[in-house]
């Protein structure tokens, strides 16, 4: 393949590619895969991609797996870039799009990262993989480990959505529930991995999940005739998708596929857990741990992200911003996406809608700009988050439980 080496995203120390690595041994920051982009650009044209398979492995030369037989896939990626005309009209925007990641295997964009990470783990001889997760990463890891014949060891907060726990259990993963947040789960993996012989695939603590997520950037360009949008609005937890897209844009420019223009990158977080928003507003390059993190959008409940500086650098370099929205706002946003577009979004995806409204109010977007919202997962996995709302909205005497079967006919 065309991987030259790995490189620390912070201190630039180089590492050999064909070995297992987690973070930089000097500075503890994430490692990035580097490719011989000149060579790839010389033979791979954009037109050559059009006839390829409809998943993220269409970008095979730009992914790290060497042998075809090591690819662990369930059809992830190549999701619709949906022109949201109804929501756009309601907001006064003509070019509003939703990248709908709920169509991925296991119903979230975590499938992208896990497909590539599990493939690479398999290629490098790993048998047991461990990860802390707010839910969707665990569900995806369980599925890809089942597909690839590896064992998954998953650590999740006790209040993780039930759908995530059940999908992991049916896929045969080993599950440990932790009284705490994803950071506590991560610490537990860190404590035990050596002794248990687990390979740790925590967000940005191994180099390959971000490679899977970067394909979001390639897809958006390819689906828009190799132009990039003006604004990208991304619900941010650990930030892998945003960091990955930012990497993809640079790669595509080096390949000669796009020019210098970059979208303004907007990071959305929940008001109850907004470390990136706070650091952005304070002008800091690293984000302090956010105390007492709470939000119903479990994928956004990441009080401390190892890739904080990568997220913040991308936001600032692109002249973007960071926005916090309340849980009420993000659930209302998900409901609005469903009502206006028929997309039943995860609460995290729903968060993009009130964030966009705030940008409009603050004069940060123009009515004819091309804007892409990320719906990162499916609302189906968060029924409790919507159910309690549904109950509150339905008058007490009309709730199904209050009606006898005879009254329902
Ligand atoms: C994990 C997750 C996020 C956050 O993604 P990061 O790459 O960690 O920023 C957003 N939405 C959903 C549905 C998720 O599962
Ligand atoms: Zn380093």
Tab-separated table of C-alpha atoms and ligand atoms in Angstrom:
chain	number	residue	atom	x	y	z
A	1	UNK	CA	0.000	0.000	0.000
A	2	UNK	CA	0.917	3.646	0.070
A	3	UNK	CA	1.428	4.292	3.770
A	4	UNK	CA	4.855	5.823	4.399
A	5	UNK	CA	4.816	6.080	8.192
A	6	UNK	CA	2.881	7.308	11.200
A	7	UNK	CA	3.495	10.765	12.605
A	8	UNK	CA	2.625	12.446	15.892
A	9	UNK	CA	-0.012	15.116	15.274
A	10	UNK	CA	1.620	17.344	17.897
A	11	UNK	CA	5.419	16.878	18.078
A	12	UNK	CA	5.802	15.246	14.618
A	13	UNK	CA	7.902	12.343	15.848
A	14	UNK	CA	7.761	9.560	13.243
A	15	UNK	CA	6.799	5.932	13.776
A	16	UNK	CA	7.077	2.792	11.700
A	17	UNK	CA	3.813	1.907	9.995
A	18	UNK	CA	3.544	-1.870	10.181
A	19	UNK	CA	3.426	-2.109	13.974
A	20	UNK	CA	0.874	-1.656	16.738
A	21	UNK	CA	0.866	1.853	18.164
A	22	UNK	CA	-1.383	3.787	20.472
A	23	UNK	CA	-0.328	7.393	21.212
A	24	UNK	CA	3.023	9.198	20.846
A	25	UNK	CA	5.494	7.854	23.379
A	26	UNK	CA	7.078	11.299	23.771
A	27	UNK	CA	4.102	13.612	24.197
A	28	UNK	CA	1.078	11.305	24.558
A	29	UNK	CA	-0.815	12.890	21.646
A	30	UNK	CA	-2.606	11.127	18.729
A	31	UNK	CA	-0.705	9.587	15.804
A	32	UNK	CA	-1.703	10.165	12.169
A	33	UNK	CA	-1.143	7.853	9.202
A	34	UNK	CA	0.867	9.442	6.379
A	35	UNK	CA	0.629	8.373	2.736
A	36	UNK	CA	2.717	8.891	-0.378
A	37	UNK	CA	0.118	11.278	-1.764
A	38	UNK	CA	2.270	12.395	-4.687
A	39	UNK	CA	2.478	8.839	-5.912
A	40	UNK	CA	-1.235	8.149	-5.361
A	41	UNK	CA	-2.193	11.425	-7.057
A	42	UNK	CA	-0.131	10.431	-10.095
A	43	UNK	CA	-2.252	7.384	-10.914
A	44	UNK	CA	-5.584	7.730	-9.084
A	45	UNK	CA	-7.992	10.124	-10.735
A	46	UNK	CA	-11.279	11.354	-9.323
A	47	UNK	CA	-13.086	9.848	-12.325
A	48	UNK	CA	-11.654	6.413	-11.510
A	49	UNK	CA	-13.660	6.418	-8.280
A	50	UNK	CA	-17.090	6.723	-9.881
A	51	UNK	CA	-17.534	3.074	-10.781
A	52	UNK	CA	-16.348	1.770	-7.426
A	53	UNK	CA	-18.115	-0.004	-4.567
A	54	UNK	CA	-20.685	1.999	-2.577
A	55	UNK	CA	-18.890	2.028	0.752
A	56	UNK	CA	-15.887	3.778	2.237
A	57	UNK	CA	-13.486	1.205	0.781
A	58	UNK	CA	-13.922	2.991	-2.544
A	59	UNK	CA	-11.040	5.123	-1.182
A	60	UNK	CA	-8.902	2.016	-0.758
A	61	UNK	CA	-5.561	3.649	-1.725
A	62	UNK	CA	-6.110	6.274	0.974
A	63	UNK	CA	-6.780	3.743	3.715
A	64	UNK	CA	-4.086	1.867	5.646
A	65	UNK	CA	-5.032	-1.803	5.178
A	66	UNK	CA	-2.490	-3.702	3.074
A	67	UNK	CA	-4.188	-7.025	2.315
A	68	UNK	CA	-7.703	-7.161	0.875
A	69	UNK	CA	-8.472	-10.265	2.957
A	70	UNK	CA	-8.016	-8.293	6.199
A	71	UNK	CA	-10.788	-5.837	5.407
A	72	UNK	CA	-13.644	-6.234	7.890
A	73	UNK	CA	-16.693	-4.621	6.323
A	74	UNK	CA	-20.458	-4.464	6.711
A	75	UNK	CA	-21.114	-1.869	3.996
A	76	UNK	CA	-20.187	1.273	5.985
A	77	UNK	CA	-20.018	4.718	4.411
A	78	UNK	CA	-21.263	6.263	1.152
A	79	UNK	CA	-24.317	7.605	2.978
A	80	UNK	CA	-26.707	10.121	1.414
A	81	UNK	CA	-25.961	13.835	1.306
A	82	UNK	CA	-29.580	14.860	1.524
A	83	UNK	CA	-30.744	18.278	0.260
A	84	UNK	CA	-32.907	19.426	3.188
A	85	UNK	CA	-35.237	21.680	1.207
A	86	UNK	CA	-38.022	21.791	3.790
A	87	UNK	CA	-35.851	22.618	6.779
A	88	UNK	CA	-33.869	24.981	4.566
A	89	UNK	CA	-37.046	26.826	3.543
A	90	UNK	CA	-38.111	27.135	7.177
A	91	UNK	CA	-34.731	28.674	8.027
A	92	UNK	CA	-34.434	30.813	4.895
A	93	UNK	CA	-31.533	28.778	3.459
A	94	UNK	CA	-31.460	27.507	-0.123
A	95	UNK	CA	-28.470	25.135	0.124
A	96	UNK	CA	-28.905	23.188	3.330
A	97	UNK	CA	-27.794	19.527	3.351
A	98	UNK	CA	-27.801	16.707	5.867
A	99	UNK	CA	-25.110	14.041	5.695
A	100	UNK	CA	-27.219	11.219	7.037
A	101	UNK	CA	-24.990	8.804	8.908
A	102	UNK	CA	-27.895	6.941	10.471
A	103	UNK	CA	-27.836	4.637	7.426
A	104	UNK	CA	-24.545	3.047	8.451
A	105	UNK	CA	-24.285	-0.498	9.848
A	106	UNK	CA	-25.158	-0.296	13.584
A	107	UNK	CA	-26.933	2.999	12.771
A	108	UNK	CA	-24.160	5.463	13.510
A	109	UNK	CA	-21.016	6.863	11.953
A	110	UNK	CA	-18.945	4.949	14.508
A	111	UNK	CA	-19.102	2.127	11.940
A	112	UNK	CA	-16.655	3.997	9.706
A	113	UNK	CA	-13.945	4.191	12.328
A	114	UNK	CA	-14.448	0.691	13.637
A	115	UNK	CA	-14.377	-0.930	10.213
A	116	UNK	CA	-10.897	0.471	9.584
A	117	UNK	CA	-9.626	0.016	13.167
A	118	UNK	CA	-10.739	-3.615	13.370
A	119	UNK	CA	-9.337	-4.345	9.895
A	120	UNK	CA	-5.954	-2.948	10.932
A	121	UNK	CA	-6.043	-4.767	14.269
A	122	UNK	CA	-6.686	-7.985	12.365
A	123	UNK	CA	-3.861	-7.242	9.940
A	124	UNK	CA	-1.455	-6.621	12.821
A	125	UNK	CA	-2.399	-9.842	14.597
A	126	UNK	CA	-4.603	-8.515	17.421
A	127	UNK	CA	-7.122	-10.979	18.915
A	128	UNK	CA	-8.706	-8.914	21.716
A	129	UNK	CA	-9.829	-5.307	21.459
A	130	UNK	CA	-11.003	-3.046	24.273
A	131	UNK	CA	-12.718	0.338	24.228
A	132	UNK	CA	-14.571	2.724	26.500
A	133	UNK	CA	-17.748	3.979	24.879
A	134	UNK	CA	-20.764	6.193	25.373
A	135	UNK	CA	-22.713	3.572	23.424
A	136	UNK	CA	-22.465	3.756	19.649
A	137	UNK	CA	-18.731	3.069	19.469
A	138	UNK	CA	-19.304	-0.069	21.536
A	139	UNK	CA	-22.163	-1.210	19.294
A	140	UNK	CA	-20.024	-0.746	16.199
A	141	UNK	CA	-16.968	-2.382	17.729
A	142	UNK	CA	-19.029	-5.383	18.855
A	143	UNK	CA	-20.394	-5.828	15.328
A	144	UNK	CA	-17.056	-5.509	13.525
A	145	UNK	CA	-15.324	-7.812	15.998
A	146	UNK	CA	-18.072	-10.387	15.431
A	147	UNK	CA	-17.611	-10.023	11.668
A	148	UNK	CA	-13.806	-10.181	11.859
A	149	UNK	CA	-13.569	-12.985	14.425
A	150	UNK	CA	-12.009	-10.874	17.202
A	151	UNK	CA	-13.074	-10.520	20.819
A	152	UNK	CA	-14.480	-7.169	22.035
A	153	UNK	CA	-14.173	-5.906	25.637
A	154	UNK	CA	-16.431	-2.910	26.167
A	155	UNK	CA	-16.668	-0.434	29.040
A	156	UNK	CA	-19.740	1.761	29.186
A	157	UNK	CA	-21.379	4.096	31.709
A	158	UNK	CA	-24.235	2.378	33.517
A	159	UNK	CA	-26.791	4.798	32.034
A	160	UNK	CA	-25.816	4.101	28.402
A	161	UNK	CA	-28.924	3.811	26.159
A	162	UNK	CA	-30.382	0.309	26.391
A	163	UNK	CA	-30.248	-0.263	22.641
A	164	UNK	CA	-26.459	0.003	22.782
A	165	UNK	CA	-26.134	-2.503	25.612
A	166	UNK	CA	-28.386	-5.000	23.852
A	167	UNK	CA	-26.668	-4.705	20.462
A	168	UNK	CA	-23.309	-5.415	22.124
A	169	UNK	CA	-24.686	-8.342	24.066
A	170	UNK	CA	-26.272	-10.025	21.036
A	171	UNK	CA	-23.019	-9.622	19.087
A	172	UNK	CA	-21.228	-11.608	21.787
A	173	UNK	CA	-19.080	-8.826	23.270
A	174	UNK	CA	-17.807	-8.778	26.858
A	175	UNK	CA	-19.524	-5.851	28.592
A	176	UNK	CA	-18.574	-4.027	31.780
A	177	UNK	CA	-20.836	-1.278	33.125
A	178	UNK	CA	-19.056	1.491	35.013
A	179	UNK	CA	-20.514	3.929	37.542
A	180	UNK	CA	-19.135	7.047	35.918
A	181	UNK	CA	-18.452	8.762	32.613
A	182	UNK	CA	-16.625	7.660	29.469
A	183	UNK	CA	-13.399	9.077	30.951
A	184	UNK	CA	-13.786	6.668	33.903
A	185	UNK	CA	-14.397	3.822	31.450
A	186	UNK	CA	-11.243	4.813	29.576
A	187	UNK	CA	-9.233	4.788	32.795
A	188	UNK	CA	-10.479	1.262	33.524
A	189	UNK	CA	-9.350	0.067	30.067
A	190	UNK	CA	-5.983	1.748	30.669
A	191	UNK	CA	-5.549	-0.001	34.012
A	192	UNK	CA	-6.300	-3.500	32.743
A	193	UNK	CA	-5.219	-3.654	29.102
A	194	UNK	CA	-1.597	-4.667	29.678
A	195	UNK	CA	-2.418	-7.620	31.871
A	196	UNK	CA	-5.369	-8.771	29.768
A	197	UNK	CA	-3.602	-8.414	26.415
A	198	UNK	CA	-6.184	-6.007	24.993
A	199	UNK	CA	-5.499	-3.554	22.188
A	200	UNK	CA	-7.018	-0.197	23.197
A	201	UNK	CA	-9.051	1.494	20.448
A	202	UNK	CA	-10.211	4.528	22.469
A	203	UNK	CA	-11.002	7.604	20.346
A	204	UNK	CA	-7.757	8.995	18.856
A	205	UNK	CA	-5.667	6.705	21.078
A	206	UNK	CA	-4.970	4.477	18.105
A	207	UNK	CA	-4.298	5.805	14.581
A	208	UNK	CA	-6.970	4.075	12.469
A	209	UNK	CA	-10.473	5.043	13.612
A	210	UNK	CA	-9.774	8.568	12.404
A	211	UNK	CA	-8.779	7.112	9.015
A	212	UNK	CA	-12.243	5.586	8.714
A	213	UNK	CA	-13.917	8.809	9.794
A	214	UNK	CA	-11.886	10.940	7.395
A	215	UNK	CA	-13.792	9.319	4.521
A	216	UNK	CA	-16.647	11.676	5.477
A	217	UNK	CA	-14.523	14.436	3.981
A	218	UNK	CA	-13.805	12.509	0.780
A	219	UNK	CA	-17.487	11.646	0.386
A	220	UNK	CA	-18.757	15.176	0.873
A	221	UNK	CA	-16.342	16.374	-1.810
A	222	UNK	CA	-17.173	13.562	-4.228
A	223	UNK	CA	-20.926	13.969	-3.654
A	224	UNK	CA	-20.629	17.711	-4.382
A	225	UNK	CA	-18.636	17.425	-7.630
A	226	UNK	CA	-15.339	17.992	-5.816
A	227	UNK	CA	-16.253	21.232	-4.145
A	228	UNK	CA	-16.462	21.688	-0.393
A	229	UNK	CA	-19.386	23.330	1.409
A	230	UNK	CA	-19.099	26.779	2.971
A	231	UNK	CA	-20.011	25.571	6.450
A	232	UNK	CA	-19.890	22.196	8.222
A	233	UNK	CA	-21.803	21.780	11.480
A	234	UNK	CA	-20.583	18.802	13.482
A	235	UNK	CA	-21.763	17.458	16.872
A	236	UNK	CA	-18.517	17.021	18.760
A	237	UNK	CA	-17.599	14.493	21.426
A	238	UNK	CA	-14.050	13.211	20.972
A	239	UNK	CA	-13.958	15.045	17.650
A	240	UNK	CA	-12.759	12.205	15.403
A	241	UNK	CA	-15.063	13.094	12.530
A	242	UNK	CA	-14.101	16.758	12.495
A	243	UNK	CA	-10.395	15.996	12.868
A	244	UNK	CA	-10.662	13.292	10.208
A	245	UNK	CA	-12.403	15.557	7.696
A	246	UNK	CA	-9.813	18.244	8.267
A	247	UNK	CA	-7.077	15.688	7.499
A	248	UNK	CA	-8.974	14.508	4.407
A	249	UNK	CA	-9.200	18.048	3.026
A	250	UNK	CA	-5.407	18.415	3.216
A	251	UNK	CA	-4.894	15.003	1.623
A	252	UNK	CA	-7.291	15.822	-1.219
A	253	UNK	CA	-5.491	19.093	-1.871
A	254	UNK	CA	-2.144	17.267	-2.052
A	255	UNK	CA	-3.719	14.753	-4.427
A	256	UNK	CA	-4.720	17.673	-6.650
A	257	UNK	CA	-8.415	16.865	-6.206
A	258	UNK	CA	-9.525	20.116	-4.533
A	259	UNK	CA	-8.167	23.621	-4.059
A	260	UNK	CA	-7.308	25.651	-0.955
A	261	UNK	CA	-10.826	26.577	0.078
A	262	UNK	CA	-11.984	25.075	3.371
A	263	UNK	CA	-15.423	25.038	4.981
A	264	UNK	CA	-15.884	26.970	8.211
A	265	UNK	CA	-15.894	24.187	10.775
A	266	UNK	CA	-18.520	24.555	13.506
A	267	UNK	CA	-18.347	22.368	16.570
A	268	UNK	CA	-21.634	21.768	18.414
A	269	UNK	CA	-21.724	20.539	21.994
A	270	UNK	CA	-24.352	20.104	24.689
A	271	UNK	CA	-24.494	22.899	27.256
A	272	UNK	CA	-24.060	20.259	29.993
A	273	UNK	CA	-20.752	19.107	28.496
A	274	UNK	CA	-19.067	21.787	26.408
A	275	UNK	CA	-15.294	21.688	26.991
A	276	UNK	CA	-14.472	22.657	23.397
A	277	UNK	CA	-16.925	25.565	23.334
A	278	UNK	CA	-15.492	26.857	26.609
A	279	UNK	CA	-11.873	26.562	25.424
A	280	UNK	CA	-12.755	28.208	22.101
A	281	UNK	CA	-14.379	31.152	23.855
A	282	UNK	CA	-11.433	31.527	26.242
A	283	UNK	CA	-8.952	31.441	23.354
A	284	UNK	CA	-7.200	28.326	24.676
A	285	UNK	CA	-5.519	25.619	22.570
A	286	UNK	CA	-6.293	22.785	25.001
A	287	UNK	CA	-9.605	22.157	26.726
A	288	UNK	CA	-9.799	21.532	30.480
A	289	UNK	CA	-11.944	18.672	31.688
A	290	UNK	CA	-15.589	19.773	31.891
A	291	UNK	CA	-16.890	19.205	35.432
A	292	UNK	CA	-20.118	17.237	36.156
A	293	UNK	CA	-20.756	16.459	32.504
A	294	UNK	CA	-24.404	15.652	31.759
A	295	UNK	CA	-26.426	15.452	28.562
A	296	UNK	CA	-28.984	13.125	27.041
A	297	UNK	CA	-26.886	13.144	23.835
A	298	UNK	CA	-24.601	10.406	25.115
A	299	UNK	CA	-22.146	10.705	22.202
A	300	UNK	CA	-21.445	14.288	23.263
A	301	UNK	CA	-20.757	13.413	26.882
A	302	UNK	CA	-16.975	13.540	26.557
A	303	UNK	CA	-15.630	15.843	29.287
A	304	UNK	CA	-12.007	15.601	28.131
A	305	UNK	CA	-10.853	14.883	24.565
A	306	UNK	CA	-7.274	13.861	23.758
A	307	UNK	CA	-7.629	15.530	20.336
A	308	UNK	CA	-8.834	18.850	21.806
A	309	UNK	CA	-6.071	20.895	20.161
A	310	UNK	CA	-6.753	19.288	16.770
A	311	UNK	CA	-10.431	20.245	16.996
A	312	UNK	CA	-9.677	23.778	18.181
A	313	UNK	CA	-6.952	24.320	15.560
A	314	UNK	CA	-9.331	23.264	12.751
A	315	UNK	CA	-12.105	25.551	14.032
A	316	UNK	CA	-9.762	28.540	14.234
A	317	UNK	CA	-7.872	27.931	10.985
A	318	UNK	CA	-11.175	27.667	9.139
A	319	UNK	CA	-12.655	30.786	10.764
A	320	UNK	CA	-15.343	28.571	12.260
A	321	UNK	CA	-16.850	28.610	15.722
A	322	UNK	CA	-18.149	26.474	18.582
A	323	UNK	CA	-21.726	26.524	19.856
A	324	UNK	CA	-23.451	24.995	22.873
A	325	UNK	CA	-27.142	24.002	22.879
A	326	UNK	CA	-29.335	22.739	25.713
A	327	UNK	CA	-30.809	19.234	25.869
A	328	UNK	CA	-34.295	20.674	25.287
A	329	UNK	CA	-33.046	22.425	22.175
A	330	UNK	CA	-31.286	19.381	20.738
A	331	UNK	CA	-34.257	17.058	21.235
A	332	UNK	CA	-36.501	19.694	19.653
A	333	UNK	CA	-33.974	19.864	16.798
A	334	UNK	CA	-34.146	16.107	16.254
A	335	UNK	CA	-37.945	16.296	16.243
A	336	UNK	CA	-37.855	19.095	13.701
A	337	UNK	CA	-35.556	17.078	11.395
A	338	UNK	CA	-37.986	14.170	11.588
A	339	UNK	CA	-41.060	16.337	11.064
A	340	UNK	CA	-39.678	18.394	8.178
A	341	UNK	CA	-37.362	15.923	6.433
A	342	UNK	CA	-38.366	12.433	7.589
A	343	UNK	CA	-34.949	11.868	9.137
A	344	UNK	CA	-35.221	10.473	12.673
A	345	UNK	CA	-31.920	11.827	13.970
A	346	UNK	CA	-29.972	10.927	17.072
A	347	UNK	CA	-30.032	13.688	19.708
A	348	UNK	CA	-26.439	14.491	18.685
A	349	UNK	CA	-27.537	15.102	15.090
A	350	UNK	CA	-30.544	17.053	16.348
A	351	UNK	CA	-28.118	19.429	18.099
A	352	UNK	CA	-27.015	20.797	14.708
A	353	UNK	CA	-30.440	22.378	14.123
A	354	UNK	CA	-30.530	24.783	17.117
A	355	UNK	CA	-26.819	25.448	16.541
A	356	UNK	CA	-27.595	26.518	12.978
A	357	UNK	CA	-30.418	28.765	14.240
A	358	UNK	CA	-27.935	30.483	16.563
A	359	UNK	CA	-25.506	31.007	13.685
A	360	UNK	CA	-28.279	32.570	11.611
A	361	UNK	CA	-29.285	34.853	14.517
A	362	UNK	CA	-25.677	35.949	14.968
A	363	UNK	CA	-25.294	36.672	11.247
A	364	UNK	CA	-22.646	33.953	10.846
A	365	UNK	CA	-24.145	32.282	7.768
A	366	UNK	CA	-25.640	33.713	4.588
A	367	UNK	CA	-28.888	32.512	3.052
A	368	UNK	CA	-27.271	31.171	-0.145
A	369	UNK	CA	-24.276	29.470	1.459
A	370	UNK	CA	-23.892	25.711	1.204
A	371	UNK	CA	-24.235	24.275	4.701
A	372	UNK	CA	-23.873	20.631	5.736
A	373	UNK	CA	-25.303	19.335	9.013
A	374	UNK	CA	-24.161	15.986	10.335
A	375	UNK	CA	-26.741	13.540	11.527
A	376	UNK	CA	-24.288	11.146	13.165
A	377	UNK	CA	-26.722	8.429	14.244
A	378	UNK	CA	-30.287	7.185	14.434
A	379	UNK	CA	-32.945	8.325	16.888
A	380	UNK	CA	-34.127	4.722	17.043
A	381	UNK	CA	-31.286	3.975	19.461
A	382	UNK	CA	-32.444	6.656	21.913
A	383	UNK	CA	-36.121	5.846	22.307
A	384	UNK	CA	-36.069	6.766	25.999
A	385	UNK	CA	-34.865	10.266	25.185
A	386	UNK	CA	-37.862	10.790	22.904
A	387	UNK	CA	-40.327	8.655	24.829
A	388	UNK	CA	-40.341	10.790	27.974
A	389	UNK	CA	-40.984	13.808	25.768
A	390	UNK	CA	-43.729	12.006	23.913
A	391	UNK	CA	-45.424	11.221	27.212
A	392	UNK	CA	-45.219	14.822	28.340
A	393	UNK	CA	-46.718	16.050	25.090
A	394	UNK	CA	-49.641	13.633	25.110
A	395	UNK	CA	-52.433	14.705	27.491
A	396	UNK	CA	-52.603	12.252	30.378
A	397	UNK	CA	-55.980	10.793	29.466
A	398	UNK	CA	-54.842	10.134	25.885
A	399	UNK	CA	-51.698	8.159	26.662
A	400	UNK	CA	-51.880	4.659	25.271
A	401	UNK	CA	-51.372	3.172	28.754
A	402	UNK	CA	-54.403	5.100	30.023
A	403	UNK	CA	-56.667	3.764	27.301
A	404	UNK	CA	-58.331	0.397	27.441
A	405	UNK	CA	-58.040	-1.762	24.318
A	406	UNK	CA	-61.696	-1.083	23.507
A	407	UNK	CA	-61.088	2.667	23.425
A	408	UNK	CA	-58.279	2.287	20.898
A	409	UNK	CA	-60.553	0.976	18.135
B	1	LIG	C1	-19.704	9.339	19.070
B	1	LIG	C2	-20.811	10.144	18.550
B	1	LIG	C3	-20.658	11.514	18.311
B	1	LIG	C4	-19.383	12.254	18.583
B	1	LIG	O1	-18.386	11.847	17.690
B	1	LIG	P1	-16.865	12.200	17.926
B	1	LIG	O2	-16.164	11.725	16.723
B	1	LIG	O3	-16.454	11.508	19.175
B	1	LIG	O4	-16.805	13.684	18.100
B	1	LIG	C5	-21.734	12.193	17.757
B	1	LIG	N1	-22.900	11.583	17.501
B	1	LIG	C6	-23.091	10.279	17.727
B	1	LIG	C7	-24.415	9.658	17.404
B	1	LIG	C8	-22.047	9.506	18.251
B	1	LIG	O5	-22.235	8.199	18.462
B	2	LIG	ZN1	4.396	13.474	19.999
